[in-house]
Amino acid sequence: MFFRKLALTLAVTTALSASALACTTVVVGEGATADGSFLVARAADSSALKAQHFVIHPAKKNQSGMYRTKDHDGATNFEYPLPKESMRYTTVPNWKTQLHGAVGFNEAGVGISGTESIFARDDALKLDPYNEETGITEDDIHDVVLPRAKTAREGIEILGSIVETIGAGEGFGVVFVDQKEVWYFETGTGHQWMAHRTPKDTYFASGNQGRLQQYDAKSADFMASKTLVSWAEKNGFYDPKKDGEFNFSKAYCRDDARDRVYNDPRVWQIQKLFNPSLEQKPDEGRTYPVYLKPEKKLTVDDMKTMLRNHYEGTDHDPYSPVLNGNEPWRPISVFRTYESHVMHVRPWLPKEIGEVAYVGIGMADLSCYVPYYHGLESYPAHYGMGTDKADSKSIYWKYRKLQTLVMTDYQKLAPVVKAAYKTFEADTAKAQADMEKKYMEVVKKDPKAASKLLNEFNLKVMNDAEALTEDLTNQVFTIRTTDIQAANFFANNKRKD
């Protein structure tokens, strides 16, 4: 198949830093979805041992002092004043630090998904390096922005100001969404950044690359650092006479052999899924459109399918017919994904049911996407448990242990798990529609009763998904026990014992 000839570039990928391992992101404008909603999907990939916790941060009043990353053993010495009045917000953070919140909404309805690890060009970073000592990183963004941002634009302004004044501790892309619009934010160098409102009828896809290009300082659909263009021009990364219109990606972002097998194929695959008639070469990522109008309107299920993709049906599938850790194309769904999610924002509904995060714990291909509504008031205690060592209580390890067992014979066991979760998700979607209809009928007369209805439903779905996962684990153990016994029976000739 085309691209096998590039297998030699695998040697380049060994030079990737640890942060380069992470994430795939898709953002969908409201005109490109089947129901007129906003959709955001992202897979967070680092380590299978990175247990995630579900946290609801309560609103706080009369705060003073500083938010300090090091207080939580975070990545840098970043610090920032606490807001006097902090809004309630949700995150799904790392077990060890309770930072890097991954996905969440605040009480104003602002949602953030972050981050997508991206990389500036090396020569530009020599002049404006990341502030690895005190700069902001993915550890901090949710806990700094969500307590205070009342709109997506305000969230971008807050993060952008921090990057300009304190600096970014690493390269990242972040999604901001509210009831009116959805934006994608990318860093350039240590103090340069750009954000673009996703055009209504299009979607955007990224796989560890700076992907934004066009910038129009006069348009309300763009935001950026004050010296974005002038800095690039001053330092020789943009020449208006030779280059024509300013191109953010070309001026600031890395584009070399490291992108060819690790990043380009994922974006190529996403665009092929949503635009099947599109013909592109899998190793020419910088020529791909930044935004595309999908050939059919997109849904939550389309986002789940995309996050579970691993080039199945092609000879680049690393899981079939046998596990192949040397496959040159890095798939969207990898075993070391610790969580992935789909954010579904329907502005015409009350935020309590109109904003939903579907979270799949662990490897997306072998996980169940469970809905977590904005109006959910609490999580069970074991949703806040789990470390880097397997246990029998935490919700994270209940999913992860099943996935680990399935990977010992993916060909035989994966279909069992995937079929069960597919049925569960379909049944849950129907139950959600019924619940939401009842909620709308009740909330007008009795908001407390509506909230009770929502919370009882959401907790039941969570419990049912967990029970199914435990049942599947037992099913798979039974299958593996039978297979191993058959292969290692050592019976005597008469099978008397």
JSON list of N, CA and C in Angstrom, two decimals, residues 153-213:
[
{"chain": "A", "resi": 153, "resn": "ARG", "atom": "N", "xyz": [-14.98, 33.41, 23.96]},
{"chain": "A", "resi": 153, "resn": "ARG", "atom": "CA", "xyz": [-14.06, 34.48, 23.59]},
{"chain": "A", "resi": 153, "resn": "ARG", "atom": "C", "xyz": [-13.28, 34.99, 24.80]},
{"chain": "A", "resi": 154, "resn": "GLU", "atom": "N", "xyz": [-13.96, 35.11, 25.93]},
{"chain": "A", "resi": 154, "resn": "GLU", "atom": "CA", "xyz": [-13.26, 35.56, 27.12]},
{"chain": "A", "resi": 154, "resn": "GLU", "atom": "C", "xyz": [-12.21, 34.53, 27.55]},
{"chain": "A", "resi": 155, "resn": "GLY", "atom": "N", "xyz": [-12.53, 33.26, 27.40]},
{"chain": "A", "resi": 155, "resn": "GLY", "atom": "CA", "xyz": [-11.55, 32.23, 27.72]},
{"chain": "A", "resi": 155, "resn": "GLY", "atom": "C", "xyz": [-10.31, 32.35, 26.87]},
{"chain": "A", "resi": 156, "resn": "ILE", "atom": "N", "xyz": [-10.49, 32.64, 25.57]},
{"chain": "A", "resi": 156, "resn": "ILE", "atom": "CA", "xyz": [-9.36, 32.83, 24.67]},
{"chain": "A", "resi": 156, "resn": "ILE", "atom": "C", "xyz": [-8.56, 34.06, 25.07]},
{"chain": "A", "resi": 157, "resn": "GLU", "atom": "N", "xyz": [-9.25, 35.13, 25.44]},
{"chain": "A", "resi": 157, "resn": "GLU", "atom": "CA", "xyz": [-8.56, 36.35, 25.86]},
{"chain": "A", "resi": 157, "resn": "GLU", "atom": "C", "xyz": [-7.69, 36.10, 27.10]},
{"chain": "A", "resi": 158, "resn": "ILE", "atom": "N", "xyz": [-8.22, 35.33, 28.04]},
{"chain": "A", "resi": 158, "resn": "ILE", "atom": "CA", "xyz": [-7.48, 35.02, 29.27]},
{"chain": "A", "resi": 158, "resn": "ILE", "atom": "C", "xyz": [-6.23, 34.21, 28.94]},
{"chain": "A", "resi": 159, "resn": "LEU", "atom": "N", "xyz": [-6.41, 33.12, 28.19]},
{"chain": "A", "resi": 159, "resn": "LEU", "atom": "CA", "xyz": [-5.28, 32.27, 27.85]},
{"chain": "A", "resi": 159, "resn": "LEU", "atom": "C", "xyz": [-4.28, 33.01, 26.98]},
{"chain": "A", "resi": 160, "resn": "GLY", "atom": "N", "xyz": [-4.79, 33.77, 26.02]},
{"chain": "A", "resi": 160, "resn": "GLY", "atom": "CA", "xyz": [-3.90, 34.52, 25.14]},
{"chain": "A", "resi": 160, "resn": "GLY", "atom": "C", "xyz": [-3.06, 35.54, 25.89]},
{"chain": "A", "resi": 161, "resn": "SER", "atom": "N", "xyz": [-3.66, 36.23, 26.84]},
{"chain": "A", "resi": 161, "resn": "SER", "atom": "CA", "xyz": [-2.94, 37.21, 27.64]},
{"chain": "A", "resi": 161, "resn": "SER", "atom": "C", "xyz": [-1.83, 36.55, 28.45]},
{"chain": "A", "resi": 162, "resn": "ILE", "atom": "N", "xyz": [-2.13, 35.37, 28.99]},
{"chain": "A", "resi": 162, "resn": "ILE", "atom": "CA", "xyz": [-1.12, 34.63, 29.76]},
{"chain": "A", "resi": 162, "resn": "ILE", "atom": "C", "xyz": [0.05, 34.23, 28.87]},
{"chain": "A", "resi": 163, "resn": "VAL", "atom": "N", "xyz": [-0.24, 33.73, 27.68]},
{"chain": "A", "resi": 163, "resn": "VAL", "atom": "CA", "xyz": [0.83, 33.33, 26.77]},
{"chain": "A", "resi": 163, "resn": "VAL", "atom": "C", "xyz": [1.69, 34.53, 26.40]},
{"chain": "A", "resi": 164, "resn": "GLU", "atom": "N", "xyz": [1.06, 35.67, 26.13]},
{"chain": "A", "resi": 164, "resn": "GLU", "atom": "CA", "xyz": [1.81, 36.86, 25.74]},
{"chain": "A", "resi": 164, "resn": "GLU", "atom": "C", "xyz": [2.68, 37.41, 26.85]},
{"chain": "A", "resi": 165, "resn": "THR", "atom": "N", "xyz": [2.18, 37.38, 28.08]},
{"chain": "A", "resi": 165, "resn": "THR", "atom": "CA", "xyz": [2.89, 38.03, 29.19]},
{"chain": "A", "resi": 165, "resn": "THR", "atom": "C", "xyz": [3.80, 37.08, 29.97]},
{"chain": "A", "resi": 166, "resn": "ILE", "atom": "N", "xyz": [3.32, 35.88, 30.26]},
{"chain": "A", "resi": 166, "resn": "ILE", "atom": "CA", "xyz": [4.11, 34.92, 31.03]},
{"chain": "A", "resi": 166, "resn": "ILE", "atom": "C", "xyz": [4.78, 33.91, 30.12]},
{"chain": "A", "resi": 167, "resn": "GLY", "atom": "N", "xyz": [4.07, 33.48, 29.10]},
{"chain": "A", "resi": 167, "resn": "GLY", "atom": "CA", "xyz": [4.61, 32.54, 28.13]},
{"chain": "A", "resi": 167, "resn": "GLY", "atom": "C", "xyz": [3.98, 31.16, 28.23]},
{"chain": "A", "resi": 168, "resn": "ALA", "atom": "N", "xyz": [4.04, 30.44, 27.13]},
{"chain": "A", "resi": 168, "resn": "ALA", "atom": "CA", "xyz": [3.59, 29.06, 27.10]},
{"chain": "A", "resi": 168, "resn": "ALA", "atom": "C", "xyz": [4.75, 28.16, 27.50]},
{"chain": "A", "resi": 169, "resn": "GLY", "atom": "N", "xyz": [4.46, 27.18, 28.36]},
{"chain": "A", "resi": 169, "resn": "GLY", "atom": "CA", "xyz": [5.50, 26.25, 28.77]},
{"chain": "A", "resi": 169, "resn": "GLY", "atom": "C", "xyz": [5.72, 25.13, 27.77]},
{"chain": "A", "resi": 170, "resn": "GLU", "atom": "N", "xyz": [4.85, 25.05, 26.77]},
{"chain": "A", "resi": 170, "resn": "GLU", "atom": "CA", "xyz": [4.91, 24.02, 25.73]},
{"chain": "A", "resi": 170, "resn": "GLU", "atom": "C", "xyz": [3.99, 24.46, 24.60]},
{"chain": "A", "resi": 171, "resn": "GLY", "atom": "N", "xyz": [4.03, 23.76, 23.49]},
{"chain": "A", "resi": 171, "resn": "GLY", "atom": "CA", "xyz": [3.12, 24.07, 22.40]},
{"chain": "A", "resi": 171, "resn": "GLY", "atom": "C", "xyz": [1.82, 23.32, 22.58]},
{"chain": "A", "resi": 172, "resn": "PHE", "atom": "N", "xyz": [0.68, 24.02, 22.35]},
{"chain": "A", "resi": 172, "resn": "PHE", "atom": "CA", "xyz": [-0.61, 23.35, 22.53]},
{"chain": "A", "resi": 172, "resn": "PHE", "atom": "C", "xyz": [-1.71, 23.97, 21.68]},
{"chain": "A", "resi": 173, "resn": "GLY", "atom": "N", "xyz": [-2.73, 23.13, 21.41]},
{"chain": "A", "resi": 173, "resn": "GLY", "atom": "CA", "xyz": [-3.97, 23.58, 20.79]},
{"chain": "A", "resi": 173, "resn": "GLY", "atom": "C", "xyz": [-5.10, 23.33, 21.77]},
{"chain": "A", "resi": 174, "resn": "VAL", "atom": "N", "xyz": [-6.06, 24.26, 21.85]},
{"chain": "A", "resi": 174, "resn": "VAL", "atom": "CA", "xyz": [-7.15, 24.17, 22.83]},
{"chain": "A", "resi": 174, "resn": "VAL", "atom": "C", "xyz": [-8.46, 24.54, 22.15]},
{"chain": "A", "resi": 175, "resn": "VAL", "atom": "N", "xyz": [-9.53, 23.81, 22.48]},
{"chain": "A", "resi": 175, "resn": "VAL", "atom": "CA", "xyz": [-10.87, 24.12, 21.96]},
{"chain": "A", "resi": 175, "resn": "VAL", "atom": "C", "xyz": [-11.67, 24.85, 23.03]},
{"chain": "A", "resi": 176, "resn": "PHE", "atom": "N", "xyz": [-12.33, 25.94, 22.62]},
{"chain": "A", "resi": 176, "resn": "PHE", "atom": "CA", "xyz": [-13.24, 26.68, 23.49]},
{"chain": "A", "resi": 176, "resn": "PHE", "atom": "C", "xyz": [-14.62, 26.69, 22.83]},
{"chain": "A", "resi": 177, "resn": "VAL", "atom": "N", "xyz": [-15.65, 26.37, 23.61]},
{"chain": "A", "resi": 177, "resn": "VAL", "atom": "CA", "xyz": [-17.00, 26.34, 23.06]},
{"chain": "A", "resi": 177, "resn": "VAL", "atom": "C", "xyz": [-17.98, 26.92, 24.07]},
{"chain": "A", "resi": 178, "resn": "ASP", "atom": "N", "xyz": [-19.01, 27.60, 23.57]},
{"chain": "A", "resi": 178, "resn": "ASP", "atom": "CA", "xyz": [-20.13, 28.02, 24.41]},
{"chain": "A", "resi": 178, "resn": "ASP", "atom": "C", "xyz": [-21.41, 27.87, 23.59]},
{"chain": "A", "resi": 179, "resn": "GLN", "atom": "N", "xyz": [-22.48, 28.54, 23.97]},
{"chain": "A", "resi": 179, "resn": "GLN", "atom": "CA", "xyz": [-23.76, 28.35, 23.27]},
{"chain": "A", "resi": 179, "resn": "GLN", "atom": "C", "xyz": [-23.83, 29.09, 21.93]},
{"chain": "A", "resi": 180, "resn": "LYS", "atom": "N", "xyz": [-22.81, 29.91, 21.63]},
{"chain": "A", "resi": 180, "resn": "LYS", "atom": "CA", "xyz": [-22.86, 30.71, 20.42]},
{"chain": "A", "resi": 180, "resn": "LYS", "atom": "C", "xyz": [-21.81, 30.36, 19.39]},
{"chain": "A", "resi": 181, "resn": "GLU", "atom": "N", "xyz": [-20.67, 29.83, 19.83]},
{"chain": "A", "resi": 181, "resn": "GLU", "atom": "CA", "xyz": [-19.59, 29.60, 18.88]},
{"chain": "A", "resi": 181, "resn": "GLU", "atom": "C", "xyz": [-18.57, 28.60, 19.43]},
{"chain": "A", "resi": 182, "resn": "VAL", "atom": "N", "xyz": [-17.72, 28.09, 18.52]},
{"chain": "A", "resi": 182, "resn": "VAL", "atom": "CA", "xyz": [-16.65, 27.19, 18.91]},
{"chain": "A", "resi": 182, "resn": "VAL", "atom": "C", "xyz": [-15.36, 27.67, 18.24]},
{"chain": "A", "resi": 183, "resn": "TRP", "atom": "N", "xyz": [-14.27, 27.67, 19.01]},
{"chain": "A", "resi": 183, "resn": "TRP", "atom": "CA", "xyz": [-12.99, 28.20, 18.56]},
{"chain": "A", "resi": 183, "resn": "TRP", "atom": "C", "xyz": [-11.88, 27.18, 18.77]},
{"chain": "A", "resi": 184, "resn": "TYR", "atom": "N", "xyz": [-10.82, 27.33, 17.94]},
{"chain": "A", "resi": 184, "resn": "TYR", "atom": "CA", "xyz": [-9.60, 26.56, 18.17]},
{"chain": "A", "resi": 184, "resn": "TYR", "atom": "C", "xyz": [-8.43, 27.52, 18.34]},
{"chain": "A", "resi": 185, "resn": "PHE", "atom": "N", "xyz": [-7.67, 27.31, 19.38]},
{"chain": "A", "resi": 185, "resn": "PHE", "atom": "CA", "xyz": [-6.55, 28.17, 19.79]},
{"chain": "A", "resi": 185, "resn": "PHE", "atom": "C", "xyz": [-5.26, 27.39, 19.63]},
{"chain": "A", "resi": 186, "resn": "GLU", "atom": "N", "xyz": [-4.24, 28.00, 18.98]},
{"chain": "A", "resi": 186, "resn": "GLU", "atom": "CA", "xyz": [-2.94, 27.36, 18.84]},
{"chain": "A", "resi": 186, "resn": "GLU", "atom": "C", "xyz": [-1.82, 28.30, 19.25]},
{"chain": "A", "resi": 187, "resn": "THR", "atom": "N", "xyz": [-0.83, 27.76, 19.95]},
{"chain": "A", "resi": 187, "resn": "THR", "atom": "CA", "xyz": [0.37, 28.54, 20.21]},
{"chain": "A", "resi": 187, "resn": "THR", "atom": "C", "xyz": [1.27, 28.50, 18.99]},
{"chain": "A", "resi": 188, "resn": "GLY", "atom": "N", "xyz": [2.05, 29.56, 18.84]},
{"chain": "A", "resi": 188, "resn": "GLY", "atom": "CA", "xyz": [3.13, 29.55, 17.87]},
{"chain": "A", "resi": 188, "resn": "GLY", "atom": "C", "xyz": [4.42, 29.28, 18.64]},
{"chain": "A", "resi": 189, "resn": "THR", "atom": "N", "xyz": [5.16, 30.34, 18.93]},
{"chain": "A", "resi": 189, "resn": "THR", "atom": "CA", "xyz": [6.34, 30.22, 19.78]},
{"chain": "A", "resi": 189, "resn": "THR", "atom": "C", "xyz": [5.94, 30.49, 21.23]},
{"chain": "A", "resi": 190, "resn": "GLY", "atom": "N", "xyz": [6.92, 30.75, 22.08]},
{"chain": "A", "resi": 190, "resn": "GLY", "atom": "CA", "xyz": [6.64, 30.89, 23.50]},
{"chain": "A", "resi": 190, "resn": "GLY", "atom": "C", "xyz": [5.65, 31.97, 23.87]},
{"chain": "A", "resi": 191, "resn": "HIS", "atom": "N", "xyz": [5.57, 33.05, 23.05]},
{"chain": "A", "resi": 191, "resn": "HIS", "atom": "CA", "xyz": [4.68, 34.17, 23.39]},
{"chain": "A", "resi": 191, "resn": "HIS", "atom": "C", "xyz": [3.75, 34.58, 22.26]},
{"chain": "A", "resi": 192, "resn": "GLN", "atom": "N", "xyz": [3.66, 33.76, 21.22]},
{"chain": "A", "resi": 192, "resn": "GLN", "atom": "CA", "xyz": [2.79, 34.06, 20.09]},
{"chain": "A", "resi": 192, "resn": "GLN", "atom": "C", "xyz": [1.67, 33.01, 20.00]},
{"chain": "A", "resi": 193, "resn": "TRP", "atom": "N", "xyz": [0.49, 33.46, 19.59]},
{"chain": "A", "resi": 193, "resn": "TRP", "atom": "CA", "xyz": [-0.65, 32.55, 19.51]},
{"chain": "A", "resi": 193, "resn": "TRP", "atom": "C", "xyz": [-1.67, 33.07, 18.51]},
{"chain": "A", "resi": 194, "resn": "MET", "atom": "N", "xyz": [-2.59, 32.19, 18.12]},
{"chain": "A", "resi": 194, "resn": "MET", "atom": "CA", "xyz": [-3.67, 32.55, 17.21]},
{"chain": "A", "resi": 194, "resn": "MET", "atom": "C", "xyz": [-4.88, 31.68, 17.51]},
{"chain": "A", "resi": 195, "resn": "ALA", "atom": "N", "xyz": [-6.07, 32.24, 17.35]},
{"chain": "A", "resi": 195, "resn": "ALA", "atom": "CA", "xyz": [-7.31, 31.48, 17.51]},
{"chain": "A", "resi": 195, "resn": "ALA", "atom": "C", "xyz": [-8.26, 31.82, 16.36]},
{"chain": "A", "resi": 196, "resn": "HIS", "atom": "N", "xyz": [-9.03, 30.83, 15.93]},
{"chain": "A", "resi": 196, "resn": "HIS", "atom": "CA", "xyz": [-9.96, 31.02, 14.82]},
{"chain": "A", "resi": 196, "resn": "HIS", "atom": "C", "xyz": [-11.30, 30.38, 15.17]},
{"chain": "A", "resi": 197, "resn": "ARG", "atom": "N", "xyz": [-12.35, 31.12, 14.96]},
{"chain": "A", "resi": 197, "resn": "ARG", "atom": "CA", "xyz": [-13.69, 30.57, 15.12]},
{"chain": "A", "resi": 197, "resn": "ARG", "atom": "C", "xyz": [-13.96, 29.59, 13.99]},
{"chain": "A", "resi": 198, "resn": "THR", "atom": "N", "xyz": [-14.34, 28.37, 14.32]},
{"chain": "A", "resi": 198, "resn": "THR", "atom": "CA", "xyz": [-14.58, 27.36, 13.30]},
{"chain": "A", "resi": 198, "resn": "THR", "atom": "C", "xyz": [-15.75, 27.78, 12.42]},
{"chain": "A", "resi": 199, "resn": "PRO", "atom": "N", "xyz": [-15.51, 27.90, 11.11]},
{"chain": "A", "resi": 199, "resn": "PRO", "atom": "CA", "xyz": [-16.59, 28.29, 10.21]},
{"chain": "A", "resi": 199, "resn": "PRO", "atom": "C", "xyz": [-17.81, 27.37, 10.35]},
{"chain": "A", "resi": 200, "resn": "LYS", "atom": "N", "xyz": [-18.97, 27.96, 10.29]},
{"chain": "A", "resi": 200, "resn": "LYS", "atom": "CA", "xyz": [-20.23, 27.29, 10.61]},
{"chain": "A", "resi": 200, "resn": "LYS", "atom": "C", "xyz": [-20.43, 25.95, 9.91]},
{"chain": "A", "resi": 201, "resn": "ASP", "atom": "N", "xyz": [-20.15, 25.87, 8.63]},
{"chain": "A", "resi": 201, "resn": "ASP", "atom": "CA", "xyz": [-20.50, 24.68, 7.85]},
{"chain": "A", "resi": 201, "resn": "ASP", "atom": "C", "xyz": [-19.34, 23.69, 7.71]},
{"chain": "A", "resi": 202, "resn": "THR", "atom": "N", "xyz": [-18.32, 23.81, 8.55]},
{"chain": "A", "resi": 202, "resn": "THR", "atom": "CA", "xyz": [-17.12, 23.01, 8.36]},
{"chain": "A", "resi": 202, "resn": "THR", "atom": "C", "xyz": [-16.69, 22.27, 9.63]},
{"chain": "A", "resi": 203, "resn": "TYR", "atom": "N", "xyz": [-15.71, 21.40, 9.46]},
{"chain": "A", "resi": 203, "resn": "TYR", "atom": "CA", "xyz": [-15.04, 20.77, 10.59]},
{"chain": "A", "resi": 203, "resn": "TYR", "atom": "C", "xyz": [-13.54, 20.97, 10.45]},
{"chain": "A", "resi": 204, "resn": "PHE", "atom": "N", "xyz": [-12.84, 20.83, 11.55]},
{"chain": "A", "resi": 204, "resn": "PHE", "atom": "CA", "xyz": [-11.39, 21.01, 11.63]},
{"chain": "A", "resi": 204, "resn": "PHE", "atom": "C", "xyz": [-10.81, 19.76, 12.30]},
{"chain": "A", "resi": 205, "resn": "ALA", "atom": "N", "xyz": [-9.66, 19.28, 11.81]},
{"chain": "A", "resi": 205, "resn": "ALA", "atom": "CA", "xyz": [-9.03, 18.10, 12.40]},
{"chain": "A", "resi": 205, "resn": "ALA", "atom": "C", "xyz": [-7.55, 18.35, 12.60]},
{"chain": "A", "resi": 206, "resn": "SER", "atom": "N", "xyz": [-7.02, 17.86, 13.72]},
{"chain": "A", "resi": 206, "resn": "SER", "atom": "CA", "xyz": [-5.60, 18.02, 14.01]},
{"chain": "A", "resi": 206, "resn": "SER", "atom": "C", "xyz": [-5.06, 16.78, 14.70]},
{"chain": "A", "resi": 207, "resn": "GLY", "atom": "N", "xyz": [-3.82, 16.43, 14.38]},
{"chain": "A", "resi": 207, "resn": "GLY", "atom": "CA", "xyz": [-3.13, 15.35, 15.05]},
{"chain": "A", "resi": 207, "resn": "GLY", "atom": "C", "xyz": [-1.71, 15.76, 15.39]},
{"chain": "A", "resi": 208, "resn": "ASN", "atom": "N", "xyz": [-1.54, 16.48, 16.51]},
{"chain": "A", "resi": 208, "resn": "ASN", "atom": "CA", "xyz": [-0.22, 16.92, 16.99]},
{"chain": "A", "resi": 208, "resn": "ASN", "atom": "C", "xyz": [0.52, 17.82, 16.00]},
{"chain": "A", "resi": 209, "resn": "GLN", "atom": "N", "xyz": [-0.23, 18.68, 15.31]},
{"chain": "A", "resi": 209, "resn": "GLN", "atom": "CA", "xyz": [0.35, 19.64, 14.38]},
{"chain": "A", "resi": 209, "resn": "GLN", "atom": "C", "xyz": [-0.30, 20.99, 14.57]},
{"chain": "A", "resi": 210, "resn": "GLY", "atom": "N", "xyz": [0.46, 22.06, 14.34]},
{"chain": "A", "resi": 210, "resn": "GLY", "atom": "CA", "xyz": [-0.16, 23.37, 14.20]},
{"chain": "A", "resi": 210, "resn": "GLY", "atom": "C", "xyz": [-0.83, 23.40, 12.84]},
{"chain": "A", "resi": 211, "resn": "ARG", "atom": "N", "xyz": [-2.15, 23.59, 12.82]},
{"chain": "A", "resi": 211, "resn": "ARG", "atom": "CA", "xyz": [-2.90, 23.43, 11.55]},
{"chain": "A", "resi": 211, "resn": "ARG", "atom": "C", "xyz": [-3.54, 24.72, 11.06]},
{"chain": "A", "resi": 212, "resn": "LEU", "atom": "N", "xyz": [-3.68, 25.74, 11.92]},
{"chain": "A", "resi": 212, "resn": "LEU", "atom": "CA", "xyz": [-4.31, 26.97, 11.48]},
{"chain": "A", "resi": 212, "resn": "LEU", "atom": "C", "xyz": [-3.43, 27.70, 10.47]},
{"chain": "A", "resi": 213, "resn": "GLN", "atom": "N", "xyz": [-4.05, 28.38, 9.50]},
{"chain": "A", "resi": 213, "resn": "GLN", "atom": "CA", "xyz": [-3.26, 29.05, 8.46]},
{"chain": "A", "resi": 213, "resn": "GLN", "atom": "C", "xyz": [-3.70, 30.50, 8.27]}
]
